[in-house]
């Protein structure tokens, strides 16, 4: 089992920045990849970004490319989502997810076994 705890959400003005953190504990040596998803009110959960834990390969949703950066610190068992140039449409609950198995796609929520509790990000216009 892997436990995930997100932090770093909050209220920010449009154009601002935030950094989300996802602290992993438990069987962290079994993690293959970590990802961030988000869910806005009345909308489905959507993929934001992913990183493979050992190699550091990254993947991004088109809507955040060039603005968000995903990274990880293996020594701290922590993943990060650096969000710049935030827009009101980025407002959502952001969830950290992890999985033990590989695969060619990182954007499928159902492929992740472990989830955090979520952290709210609100971007005001």
Short mmCIF file of C-alpha atoms in Angstrom, two decimals:
data_model
loop_
_atom_site.label_atom_id
_atom_site.label_comp_id
_atom_site.label_asym_id
_atom_site.label_seq_id
_atom_site.Cartn_x
_atom_site.Cartn_y
_atom_site.Cartn_z
CA UNK A 1 0.00 0.00 0.00
CA UNK A 2 1.03 3.55 -0.72
CA UNK A 3 -0.38 6.53 1.14
CA UNK A 4 -0.46 9.96 -0.51
CA UNK A 5 -0.97 13.32 1.16
CA UNK A 6 -1.31 16.52 -0.87
CA UNK A 7 -0.58 20.03 0.34
CA UNK A 8 -0.02 23.50 -1.06
CA UNK A 9 -3.42 24.43 -2.42
CA UNK A 10 -4.99 27.80 -1.82
CA UNK A 11 -6.38 30.98 -3.32
CA UNK A 12 -4.34 32.87 -5.91
CA UNK A 13 -5.01 35.62 -8.42
CA UNK A 14 -4.95 34.94 -12.14
CA UNK A 15 -1.39 35.00 -13.43
CA UNK A 16 -0.02 33.83 -10.10
CA UNK A 17 1.79 30.65 -9.09
CA UNK A 18 1.36 27.79 -6.65
CA UNK A 19 3.31 24.66 -5.84
CA UNK A 20 1.50 21.51 -4.83
CA UNK A 21 3.26 18.73 -2.97
CA UNK A 22 2.39 15.04 -2.69
CA UNK A 23 4.12 13.15 0.10
CA UNK A 24 4.18 9.38 -0.38
CA UNK A 25 4.64 6.79 2.36
CA UNK A 26 4.37 3.03 2.68
CA UNK A 27 5.55 0.86 -0.23
CA UNK A 28 7.09 3.76 -2.10
CA UNK A 29 9.69 1.52 -3.72
CA UNK A 30 6.85 -0.10 -5.65
CA UNK A 31 5.72 3.15 -7.31
CA UNK A 32 6.11 3.30 -11.08
CA UNK A 33 4.58 6.71 -11.66
CA UNK A 34 2.87 9.60 -9.92
CA UNK A 35 0.29 11.86 -11.50
CA UNK A 36 -1.90 14.85 -10.80
CA UNK A 37 -5.56 14.97 -11.74
CA UNK A 38 -8.09 17.70 -11.08
CA UNK A 39 -11.83 17.95 -10.80
CA UNK A 40 -13.85 21.13 -11.07
CA UNK A 41 -17.46 21.36 -9.80
CA UNK A 42 -19.83 19.60 -12.16
CA UNK A 43 -17.03 18.24 -14.31
CA UNK A 44 -15.27 14.91 -14.65
CA UNK A 45 -11.85 14.30 -13.17
CA UNK A 46 -9.20 15.17 -15.74
CA UNK A 47 -5.53 14.39 -16.17
CA UNK A 48 -3.03 17.18 -15.54
CA UNK A 49 0.48 15.70 -15.51
CA UNK A 50 2.46 12.57 -14.69
CA UNK A 51 6.06 11.60 -13.94
CA UNK A 52 7.70 8.19 -13.83
CA UNK A 53 9.31 7.68 -10.47
CA UNK A 54 12.68 6.22 -11.45
CA UNK A 55 13.45 7.77 -14.86
CA UNK A 56 11.57 11.05 -14.55
CA UNK A 57 9.71 10.85 -17.85
CA UNK A 58 6.93 13.45 -17.89
CA UNK A 59 3.60 13.82 -19.63
CA UNK A 60 1.21 16.78 -19.63
CA UNK A 61 -2.31 17.64 -20.63
CA UNK A 62 -2.37 20.12 -23.50
CA UNK A 63 -4.22 22.63 -21.34
CA UNK A 64 -1.27 22.99 -18.93
CA UNK A 65 1.76 22.52 -21.20
CA UNK A 66 4.19 25.39 -20.83
CA UNK A 67 2.57 26.55 -17.57
CA UNK A 68 2.80 23.56 -15.21
CA UNK A 69 5.84 21.46 -14.36
CA UNK A 70 5.74 18.11 -12.59
CA UNK A 71 8.78 16.88 -10.69
CA UNK A 72 9.75 14.44 -7.97
CA UNK A 73 12.30 14.14 -5.20
CA UNK A 74 13.01 10.44 -4.76
CA UNK A 75 14.98 10.97 -1.56
CA UNK A 76 11.99 12.70 0.05
CA UNK A 77 9.38 10.44 -1.59
CA UNK A 78 7.59 13.60 -2.66
CA UNK A 79 6.16 14.75 -5.95
CA UNK A 80 5.48 18.34 -6.93
CA UNK A 81 3.31 20.26 -9.32
CA UNK A 82 4.61 23.74 -10.06
CA UNK A 83 1.81 25.84 -11.50
CA UNK A 84 2.54 29.17 -13.19
CA UNK A 85 0.39 31.63 -15.13
CA UNK A 86 -2.69 30.30 -13.41
CA UNK A 87 -6.08 30.92 -14.97
CA UNK A 88 -9.56 30.90 -13.42
CA UNK A 89 -10.28 27.74 -15.39
CA UNK A 90 -7.54 25.98 -13.40
CA UNK A 91 -9.78 26.19 -10.34
CA UNK A 92 -10.43 22.65 -9.11
CA UNK A 93 -9.64 20.09 -6.46
CA UNK A 94 -6.25 18.64 -7.36
CA UNK A 95 -5.57 14.99 -6.60
CA UNK A 96 -2.28 13.15 -6.45
CA UNK A 97 -2.29 9.55 -7.70
CA UNK A 98 0.26 6.76 -7.94
CA UNK A 99 0.44 3.36 -9.55
CA UNK A 100 2.75 0.37 -9.39
CA UNK A 101 2.46 -0.71 -12.99
CA UNK A 102 3.82 0.78 -16.20
CA UNK A 103 2.03 1.40 -19.45
CA UNK A 104 2.05 3.70 -22.42
CA UNK A 105 -0.69 5.98 -21.16
CA UNK A 106 -0.59 8.12 -18.07
CA UNK A 107 -3.86 10.00 -18.46
CA UNK A 108 -6.30 7.30 -17.42
CA UNK A 109 -7.54 7.81 -13.87
CA UNK A 110 -8.64 4.19 -13.57
CA UNK A 111 -5.06 2.97 -14.00
CA UNK A 112 -3.95 4.47 -10.67
CA UNK A 113 -4.34 2.39 -7.52
CA UNK A 114 -3.59 5.02 -4.92
CA UNK A 115 -5.09 8.47 -4.42
CA UNK A 116 -4.67 11.36 -2.04
CA UNK A 117 -7.51 13.25 -0.43
CA UNK A 118 -7.22 16.28 -2.71
CA UNK A 119 -6.31 19.92 -2.23
CA UNK A 120 -8.36 22.90 -3.40
CA UNK A 121 -6.87 25.39 -5.85
CA UNK A 122 -8.90 28.53 -6.50
CA UNK A 123 -7.81 31.10 -9.08
CA UNK A 124 -9.60 34.44 -8.94
CA UNK A 125 -9.97 36.69 -11.96
#
